[in-house]
Amino acid sequence: MPHFPIILVWENCDPGIGAAVRKLQEVWRPYSMASRSKRIDRLIQQVIDPAVAAYAATLPPDLLHFLPGAGSGLSFSDICRLVGLNDAARLQRQLLRQFVSSHGVKTDQGRRFVATLETLLALTRACARKPPLTSRANGKQVDRDRIQDFCRYCGSPTELAAYANGRLESDPDETLQFSSLYCSRHRPKLPDGGWNPEHQRARRSAAQFDAELERLTRQAGNWREPCAGSGDWLVDCYLHHYVLKHRLRYGDTSELRDHARRMTDARLTDRKKQIVMLLRYGMSQSDAASVLGIQRQAVSKASASIPSVFWQLPSLPEYSTEFLLSGVARKPAAPR
């Protein structure tokens, strides 16, 4: 089965819209923007438009202009069709930011509105990335059921996916077999027949890559608080900062996989994430060692081995040394 993007229904989303999004994903397999008979914007019109209209009817007038199409005589699918799914996603992101800056999320209605807009944004972005079941490349039809979109070890398309999308040319002698599991960087063997060391390294670190990807994906679904589900408070805090720095969102499949690959290749262990967090907010190496129960020399050696890019994190106003230490003894946020 090909990899299709998963649409995240945010906690506190309007129940009607949440149910409509789940219904759409149950039946959307043959739909895409590339299909002639089963265009995904028509499916949005059938399933999502009624739920959005029903939700808009419950909103006060001052919120309607933050909901795409509401109050303008256009439906949600009309907006997607007129400007395209990618531009519709950018419009939704802009409207969401304007709402948060002008209204905030202090009320139950505000929190529900934000969760609903985030769900619609996730829907639009997923639909924009939804691949067709079949593709033509170099005059040949490729069955999408054979294709895994992303390389097993990173966010690049597999060779077969790249070929199906017209990004790779077929070998003149038809001796080159495109991989359905790996990109050209991570394929098991090189063109000359030798074993690929990049594949071997990625294979050895597959478990760590999977763990980093799962945590980043979970945290990308919630920018408000640490909730990566790593089992360690300081690690969750690090991933919270990292996701905000790179503005990663749930559904950014390629980007999330690439960042998980970078963390894995850089050997950014959980211990190193803990050290970055403690030192980032003003703690000395000796105090950090005391909190972590290790020697100061171990902190010094680990911190020196961390690439500078992983130190470059935003300063969040709610964070401080006291905030970090207050969570060390308690359980991290539960996975959502």
PDB file of N, CA, C and O in Angstrom, residues 101-160:
ATOM      1  N   SER A 101      -3.273  36.341  17.302  1.00  0.00           N
ATOM      2  CA  SER A 101      -2.697  37.619  17.714  1.00  0.00           C
ATOM      3  C   SER A 101      -3.762  38.615  18.154  1.00  0.00           C
ATOM      4  O   SER A 101      -3.516  39.453  19.016  1.00  0.00           O
ATOM      5  N   SER A 102      -4.963  38.528  17.591  1.00  0.00           N
ATOM      6  CA  SER A 102      -6.005  39.512  17.906  1.00  0.00           C
ATOM      7  C   SER A 102      -6.973  39.045  18.988  1.00  0.00           C
ATOM      8  O   SER A 102      -7.504  39.862  19.751  1.00  0.00           O
ATOM      9  N   HIS A 103      -7.224  37.737  19.082  1.00  0.00           N
ATOM     10  CA  HIS A 103      -8.209  37.229  20.025  1.00  0.00           C
ATOM     11  C   HIS A 103      -7.609  36.364  21.136  1.00  0.00           C
ATOM     12  O   HIS A 103      -8.183  36.275  22.222  1.00  0.00           O
ATOM     13  N   GLY A 104      -6.479  35.705  20.852  1.00  0.00           N
ATOM     14  CA  GLY A 104      -5.905  34.813  21.841  1.00  0.00           C
ATOM     15  C   GLY A 104      -6.703  33.516  21.959  1.00  0.00           C
ATOM     16  O   GLY A 104      -7.677  33.285  21.241  1.00  0.00           O
ATOM     17  N   VAL A 105      -6.284  32.670  22.888  1.00  0.00           N
ATOM     18  CA  VAL A 105      -6.932  31.360  23.058  1.00  0.00           C
ATOM     19  C   VAL A 105      -7.257  31.128  24.534  1.00  0.00           C
ATOM     20  O   VAL A 105      -7.117  30.012  25.047  1.00  0.00           O
ATOM     21  N   LYS A 106      -7.701  32.170  25.213  1.00  0.00           N
ATOM     22  CA  LYS A 106      -7.965  32.061  26.642  1.00  0.00           C
ATOM     23  C   LYS A 106      -9.342  31.482  26.950  1.00  0.00           C
ATOM     24  O   LYS A 106      -9.580  30.995  28.040  1.00  0.00           O
ATOM     25  N   THR A 107     -10.268  31.562  26.004  1.00  0.00           N
ATOM     26  CA  THR A 107     -11.619  31.061  26.239  1.00  0.00           C
ATOM     27  C   THR A 107     -11.787  29.684  25.627  1.00  0.00           C
ATOM     28  O   THR A 107     -11.023  29.270  24.743  1.00  0.00           O
ATOM     29  N   ASP A 108     -12.810  28.957  26.066  1.00  0.00           N
ATOM     30  CA  ASP A 108     -13.104  27.647  25.478  1.00  0.00           C
ATOM     31  C   ASP A 108     -13.437  27.785  24.002  1.00  0.00           C
ATOM     32  O   ASP A 108     -13.042  26.943  23.191  1.00  0.00           O
ATOM     33  N   GLN A 109     -14.187  28.846  23.669  1.00  0.00           N
ATOM     34  CA  GLN A 109     -14.527  29.058  22.259  1.00  0.00           C
ATOM     35  C   GLN A 109     -13.280  29.321  21.429  1.00  0.00           C
ATOM     36  O   GLN A 109     -13.139  28.818  20.304  1.00  0.00           O
ATOM     37  N   GLY A 110     -12.336  30.113  21.968  1.00  0.00           N
ATOM     38  CA  GLY A 110     -11.101  30.393  21.248  1.00  0.00           C
ATOM     39  C   GLY A 110     -10.268  29.146  21.042  1.00  0.00           C
ATOM     40  O   GLY A 110      -9.712  28.928  19.960  1.00  0.00           O
ATOM     41  N   ARG A 111     -10.169  28.308  22.077  1.00  0.00           N
ATOM     42  CA  ARG A 111      -9.397  27.071  21.941  1.00  0.00           C
ATOM     43  C   ARG A 111     -10.028  26.125  20.931  1.00  0.00           C
ATOM     44  O   ARG A 111      -9.330  25.481  20.149  1.00  0.00           O
ATOM     45  N   ARG A 112     -11.350  26.050  20.941  1.00  0.00           N
ATOM     46  CA  ARG A 112     -12.020  25.196  19.954  1.00  0.00           C
ATOM     47  C   ARG A 112     -11.837  25.731  18.543  1.00  0.00           C
ATOM     48  O   ARG A 112     -11.625  24.962  17.598  1.00  0.00           O
ATOM     49  N   PHE A 113     -11.890  27.042  18.411  1.00  0.00           N
ATOM     50  CA  PHE A 113     -11.733  27.648  17.086  1.00  0.00           C
ATOM     51  C   PHE A 113     -10.336  27.373  16.534  1.00  0.00           C
ATOM     52  O   PHE A 113     -10.180  26.999  15.365  1.00  0.00           O
ATOM     53  N   VAL A 114      -9.313  27.537  17.366  1.00  0.00           N
ATOM     54  CA  VAL A 114      -7.941  27.267  16.932  1.00  0.00           C
ATOM     55  C   VAL A 114      -7.766  25.795  16.568  1.00  0.00           C
ATOM     56  O   VAL A 114      -7.178  25.462  15.532  1.00  0.00           O
ATOM     57  N   ALA A 115      -8.277  24.893  17.401  1.00  0.00           N
ATOM     58  CA  ALA A 115      -8.153  23.460  17.121  1.00  0.00           C
ATOM     59  C   ALA A 115      -8.868  23.097  15.822  1.00  0.00           C
ATOM     60  O   ALA A 115      -8.391  22.259  15.048  1.00  0.00           O
ATOM     61  N   THR A 116     -10.004  23.748  15.563  1.00  0.00           N
ATOM     62  CA  THR A 116     -10.751  23.467  14.333  1.00  0.00           C
ATOM     63  C   THR A 116      -9.996  23.985  13.111  1.00  0.00           C
ATOM     64  O   THR A 116      -9.909  23.297  12.080  1.00  0.00           O
ATOM     65  N   LEU A 117      -9.431  25.198  13.211  1.00  0.00           N
ATOM     66  CA  LEU A 117      -8.650  25.734  12.097  1.00  0.00           C
ATOM     67  C   LEU A 117      -7.404  24.895  11.850  1.00  0.00           C
ATOM     68  O   LEU A 117      -7.009  24.673  10.700  1.00  0.00           O
ATOM     69  N   GLU A 118      -6.769  24.426  12.914  1.00  0.00           N
ATOM     70  CA  GLU A 118      -5.589  23.573  12.748  1.00  0.00           C
ATOM     71  C   GLU A 118      -5.970  22.266  12.045  1.00  0.00           C
ATOM     72  O   GLU A 118      -5.218  21.751  11.218  1.00  0.00           O
ATOM     73  N   THR A 119      -7.122  21.715  12.384  1.00  0.00           N
ATOM     74  CA  THR A 119      -7.577  20.477  11.739  1.00  0.00           C
ATOM     75  C   THR A 119      -7.846  20.712  10.256  1.00  0.00           C
ATOM     76  O   THR A 119      -7.462  19.895   9.408  1.00  0.00           O
ATOM     77  N   LEU A 120      -8.497  21.824   9.929  1.00  0.00           N
ATOM     78  CA  LEU A 120      -8.760  22.144   8.516  1.00  0.00           C
ATOM     79  C   LEU A 120      -7.453  22.401   7.768  1.00  0.00           C
ATOM     80  O   LEU A 120      -7.326  22.048   6.583  1.00  0.00           O
ATOM     81  N   LEU A 121      -6.485  23.010   8.453  1.00  0.00           N
ATOM     82  CA  LEU A 121      -5.174  23.224   7.826  1.00  0.00           C
ATOM     83  C   LEU A 121      -4.496  21.891   7.549  1.00  0.00           C
ATOM     84  O   LEU A 121      -3.939  21.679   6.462  1.00  0.00           O
ATOM     85  N   ALA A 122      -4.535  20.978   8.527  1.00  0.00           N
ATOM     86  CA  ALA A 122      -3.956  19.647   8.323  1.00  0.00           C
ATOM     87  C   ALA A 122      -4.648  18.917   7.176  1.00  0.00           C
ATOM     88  O   ALA A 122      -4.005  18.235   6.374  1.00  0.00           O
ATOM     89  N   LEU A 123      -5.966  19.073   7.081  1.00  0.00           N
ATOM     90  CA  LEU A 123      -6.727  18.468   5.986  1.00  0.00           C
ATOM     91  C   LEU A 123      -6.258  18.993   4.638  1.00  0.00           C
ATOM     92  O   LEU A 123      -5.991  18.218   3.705  1.00  0.00           O
ATOM     93  N   THR A 124      -6.150  20.314   4.523  1.00  0.00           N
ATOM     94  CA  THR A 124      -5.778  20.913   3.243  1.00  0.00           C
ATOM     95  C   THR A 124      -4.378  20.500   2.821  1.00  0.00           C
ATOM     96  O   THR A 124      -4.142  20.162   1.654  1.00  0.00           O
ATOM     97  N   ARG A 125      -3.453  20.504   3.756  1.00  0.00           N
ATOM     98  CA  ARG A 125      -2.080  20.136   3.418  1.00  0.00           C
ATOM     99  C   ARG A 125      -1.978  18.664   3.038  1.00  0.00           C
ATOM    100  O   ARG A 125      -1.232  18.295   2.127  1.00  0.00           O
ATOM    101  N   ALA A 126      -2.721  17.818   3.728  1.00  0.00           N
ATOM    102  CA  ALA A 126      -2.701  16.390   3.393  1.00  0.00           C
ATOM    103  C   ALA A 126      -3.302  16.146   2.009  1.00  0.00           C
ATOM    104  O   ALA A 126      -2.795  15.329   1.240  1.00  0.00           O
ATOM    105  N   CYS A 127      -4.388  16.843   1.705  1.00  0.00           N
ATOM    106  CA  CYS A 127      -5.013  16.684   0.390  1.00  0.00           C
ATOM    107  C   CYS A 127      -4.090  17.180  -0.716  1.00  0.00           C
ATOM    108  O   CYS A 127      -4.069  16.627  -1.818  1.00  0.00           O
ATOM    109  N   ALA A 128      -3.321  18.238  -0.429  1.00  0.00           N
ATOM    110  CA  ALA A 128      -2.384  18.753  -1.431  1.00  0.00           C
ATOM    111  C   ALA A 128      -1.289  17.745  -1.743  1.00  0.00           C
ATOM    112  O   ALA A 128      -0.767  17.701  -2.859  1.00  0.00           O
ATOM    113  N   ARG A 129      -0.924  16.921  -0.741  1.00  0.00           N
ATOM    114  CA  ARG A 129       0.138  15.924  -0.939  1.00  0.00           C
ATOM    115  C   ARG A 129      -0.395  14.566  -1.348  1.00  0.00           C
ATOM    116  O   ARG A 129       0.388  13.644  -1.585  1.00  0.00           O
ATOM    117  N   LYS A 130      -1.703  14.411  -1.416  1.00  0.00           N
ATOM    118  CA  LYS A 130      -2.303  13.105  -1.699  1.00  0.00           C
ATOM    119  C   LYS A 130      -1.929  12.651  -3.109  1.00  0.00           C
ATOM    120  O   LYS A 130      -2.282  13.284  -4.100  1.00  0.00           O
ATOM    121  N   PRO A 131      -1.191  11.545  -3.241  1.00  0.00           N
ATOM    122  CA  PRO A 131      -0.777  11.084  -4.562  1.00  0.00           C
ATOM    123  C   PRO A 131      -1.889  10.315  -5.273  1.00  0.00           C
ATOM    124  O   PRO A 131      -2.759   9.726  -4.621  1.00  0.00           O
ATOM    125  N   PRO A 132      -1.875  10.292  -6.596  1.00  0.00           N
ATOM    126  CA  PRO A 132      -2.830   9.448  -7.323  1.00  0.00           C
ATOM    127  C   PRO A 132      -2.454   7.982  -7.196  1.00  0.00           C
ATOM    128  O   PRO A 132      -1.330   7.638  -6.843  1.00  0.00           O
ATOM    129  N   LEU A 133      -3.423   7.115  -7.477  1.00  0.00           N
ATOM    130  CA  LEU A 133      -3.140   5.678  -7.388  1.00  0.00           C
ATOM    131  C   LEU A 133      -2.236   5.206  -8.511  1.00  0.00           C
ATOM    132  O   LEU A 133      -1.479   4.248  -8.367  1.00  0.00           O
ATOM    133  N   THR A 134      -2.306   5.867  -9.664  1.00  0.00           N
ATOM    134  CA  THR A 134      -1.422   5.526 -10.771  1.00  0.00           C
ATOM    135  C   THR A 134      -0.798   6.805 -11.304  1.00  0.00           C
ATOM    136  O   THR A 134      -1.390   7.876 -11.230  1.00  0.00           O
ATOM    137  N   SER A 135       0.408   6.683 -11.818  1.00  0.00           N
ATOM    138  CA  SER A 135       1.115   7.813 -12.404  1.00  0.00           C
ATOM    139  C   SER A 135       1.745   7.362 -13.708  1.00  0.00           C
ATOM    140  O   SER A 135       2.024   6.177 -13.901  1.00  0.00           O
ATOM    141  N   ARG A 136       1.981   8.334 -14.590  1.00  0.00           N
ATOM    142  CA  ARG A 136       2.667   8.032 -15.838  1.00  0.00           C
ATOM    143  C   ARG A 136       4.034   8.695 -15.829  1.00  0.00           C
ATOM    144  O   ARG A 136       4.172   9.853 -15.467  1.00  0.00           O
ATOM    145  N   ALA A 137       5.035   7.943 -16.193  1.00  0.00           N
ATOM    146  CA  ALA A 137       6.383   8.470 -16.285  1.00  0.00           C
ATOM    147  C   ALA A 137       7.038   7.886 -17.517  1.00  0.00           C
ATOM    148  O   ALA A 137       7.052   6.672 -17.712  1.00  0.00           O
ATOM    149  N   ASN A 138       7.586   8.766 -18.344  1.00  0.00           N
ATOM    150  CA  ASN A 138       8.235   8.326 -19.581  1.00  0.00           C
ATOM    151  C   ASN A 138       7.316   7.429 -20.407  1.00  0.00           C
ATOM    152  O   ASN A 138       7.741   6.458 -21.014  1.00  0.00           O
ATOM    153  N   GLY A 139       6.014   7.769 -20.416  1.00  0.00           N
ATOM    154  CA  GLY A 139       5.056   7.040 -21.228  1.00  0.00           C
ATOM    155  C   GLY A 139       4.566   5.750 -20.631  1.00  0.00           C
ATOM    156  O   GLY A 139       3.756   5.055 -21.234  1.00  0.00           O
ATOM    157  N   LYS A 140       5.011   5.396 -19.438  1.00  0.00           N
ATOM    158  CA  LYS A 140       4.619   4.141 -18.802  1.00  0.00           C
ATOM    159  C   LYS A 140       3.757   4.426 -17.587  1.00  0.00           C
ATOM    160  O   LYS A 140       3.975   5.384 -16.862  1.00  0.00           O
ATOM    161  N   GLN A 141       2.776   3.585 -17.360  1.00  0.00           N
ATOM    162  CA  GLN A 141       1.919   3.729 -16.187  1.00  0.00           C
ATOM    163  C   GLN A 141       2.493   2.928 -15.035  1.00  0.00           C
ATOM    164  O   GLN A 141       2.850   1.760 -15.187  1.00  0.00           O
ATOM    165  N   VAL A 142       2.610   3.606 -13.873  1.00  0.00           N
ATOM    166  CA  VAL A 142       3.167   2.979 -12.683  1.00  0.00           C
ATOM    167  C   VAL A 142       2.064   2.855 -11.645  1.00  0.00           C
ATOM    168  O   VAL A 142       1.393   3.834 -11.334  1.00  0.00           O
ATOM    169  N   ASP A 143       1.884   1.663 -11.133  1.00  0.00           N
ATOM    170  CA  ASP A 143       0.855   1.413 -10.123  1.00  0.00           C
ATOM    171  C   ASP A 143       1.321   1.949  -8.775  1.00  0.00           C
ATOM    172  O   ASP A 143       2.339   1.518  -8.235  1.00  0.00           O
ATOM    173  N   ARG A 144       0.555   2.908  -8.206  1.00  0.00           N
ATOM    174  CA  ARG A 144       0.952   3.511  -6.938  1.00  0.00           C
ATOM    175  C   ARG A 144       0.911   2.505  -5.787  1.00  0.00           C
ATOM    176  O   ARG A 144       1.540   2.730  -4.754  1.00  0.00           O
ATOM    177  N   ASP A 145       0.199   1.388  -5.938  1.00  0.00           N
ATOM    178  CA  ASP A 145       0.170   0.395  -4.871  1.00  0.00           C
ATOM    179  C   ASP A 145       1.548  -0.221  -4.644  1.00  0.00           C
ATOM    180  O   ASP A 145       1.806  -0.803  -3.594  1.00  0.00           O
ATOM    181  N   ARG A 146       2.417  -0.111  -5.628  1.00  0.00           N
ATOM    182  CA  ARG A 146       3.762  -0.656  -5.480  1.00  0.00           C
ATOM    183  C   ARG A 146       4.709   0.342  -4.826  1.00  0.00           C
ATOM    184  O   ARG A 146       5.834   0.001  -4.492  1.00  0.00           O
ATOM    185  N   ILE A 147       4.268   1.565  -4.676  1.00  0.00           N
ATOM    186  CA  ILE A 147       5.191   2.634  -4.329  1.00  0.00           C
ATOM    187  C   ILE A 147       5.056   3.065  -2.877  1.00  0.00           C
ATOM    188  O   ILE A 147       3.959   3.338  -2.395  1.00  0.00           O
ATOM    189  N   GLN A 148       6.172   3.133  -2.200  1.00  0.00           N
ATOM    190  CA  GLN A 148       6.248   3.804  -0.906  1.00  0.00           C
ATOM    191  C   GLN A 148       6.816   5.189  -1.186  1.00  0.00           C
ATOM    192  O   GLN A 148       7.884   5.321  -1.777  1.00  0.00           O
ATOM    193  N   ASP A 149       6.110   6.220  -0.768  1.00  0.00           N
ATOM    194  CA  ASP A 149       6.494   7.572  -1.160  1.00  0.00           C
ATOM    195  C   ASP A 149       7.859   7.980  -0.635  1.00  0.00           C
ATOM    196  O   ASP A 149       8.637   8.615  -1.346  1.00  0.00           O
ATOM    197  N   PHE A 150       8.144   7.659   0.632  1.00  0.00           N
ATOM    198  CA  PHE A 150       9.371   8.142   1.248  1.00  0.00           C
ATOM    199  C   PHE A 150      10.346   7.009   1.514  1.00  0.00           C
ATOM    200  O   PHE A 150       9.965   5.888   1.839  1.00  0.00           O
ATOM    201  N   CYS A 151      11.615   7.359   1.398  1.00  0.00           N
ATOM    202  CA  CYS A 151      12.687   6.425   1.717  1.00  0.00           C
ATOM    203  C   CYS A 151      12.534   5.926   3.150  1.00  0.00           C
ATOM    204  O   CYS A 151      12.105   6.663   4.031  1.00  0.00           O
ATOM    205  N   ARG A 152      12.882   4.690   3.381  1.00  0.00           N
ATOM    206  CA  ARG A 152      12.783   4.114   4.718  1.00  0.00           C
ATOM    207  C   ARG A 152      13.578   4.905   5.748  1.00  0.00           C
ATOM    208  O   ARG A 152      13.199   4.961   6.925  1.00  0.00           O
ATOM    209  N   TYR A 153      14.653   5.568   5.320  1.00  0.00           N
ATOM    210  CA  TYR A 153      15.561   6.174   6.287  1.00  0.00           C
ATOM    211  C   TYR A 153      15.652   7.699   6.211  1.00  0.00           C
ATOM    212  O   TYR A 153      16.482   8.292   6.908  1.00  0.00           O
ATOM    213  N   CYS A 154      14.830   8.357   5.392  1.00  0.00           N
ATOM    214  CA  CYS A 154      14.884   9.816   5.330  1.00  0.00           C
ATOM    215  C   CYS A 154      13.609  10.348   4.681  1.00  0.00           C
ATOM    216  O   CYS A 154      12.669   9.597   4.434  1.00  0.00           O
ATOM    217  N   GLY A 155      13.593  11.648   4.397  1.00  0.00           N
ATOM    218  CA  GLY A 155      12.404  12.265   3.834  1.00  0.00           C
ATOM    219  C   GLY A 155      12.410  12.402   2.324  1.00  0.00           C
ATOM    220  O   GLY A 155      11.492  12.997   1.758  1.00  0.00           O
ATOM    221  N   SER A 156      13.414  11.869   1.664  1.00  0.00           N
ATOM    222  CA  SER A 156      13.467  11.906   0.204  1.00  0.00           C
ATOM    223  C   SER A 156      12.525  10.861  -0.387  1.00  0.00           C
ATOM    224  O   SER A 156      12.266   9.832   0.242  1.00  0.00           O
ATOM    225  N   PRO A 157      12.023  11.101  -1.609  1.00  0.00           N
ATOM    226  CA  PRO A 157      11.178  10.081  -2.234  1.00  0.00           C
ATOM    227  C   PRO A 157      11.988   8.845  -2.587  1.00  0.00           C
ATOM    228  O   PRO A 157      13.193   8.931  -2.842  1.00  0.00           O
ATOM    229  N   THR A 158      11.333   7.700  -2.552  1.00  0.00           N
ATOM    230  CA  THR A 158      12.008   6.487  -3.028  1.00  0.00           C
ATOM    231  C   THR A 158      12.309   6.649  -4.512  1.00  0.00           C
ATOM    232  O   THR A 158      11.725   7.487  -5.209  1.00  0.00           O
ATOM    233  N   GLU A 159      13.226   5.845  -4.991  1.00  0.00           N
ATOM    234  CA  GLU A 159      13.579   5.938  -6.414  1.00  0.00           C
ATOM    235  C   GLU A 159      12.365   5.675  -7.299  1.00  0.00           C
ATOM    236  O   GLU A 159      12.156   6.358  -8.311  1.00  0.00           O
ATOM    237  N   LEU A 160      11.546   4.702  -6.917  1.00  0.00           N
ATOM    238  CA  LEU A 160      10.373   4.383  -7.728  1.00  0.00           C
ATOM    239  C   LEU A 160       9.354   5.520  -7.678  1.00  0.00           C
ATOM    240  O   LEU A 160       8.726   5.841  -8.687  1.00  0.00           O
TER     241      LEU A 160
END
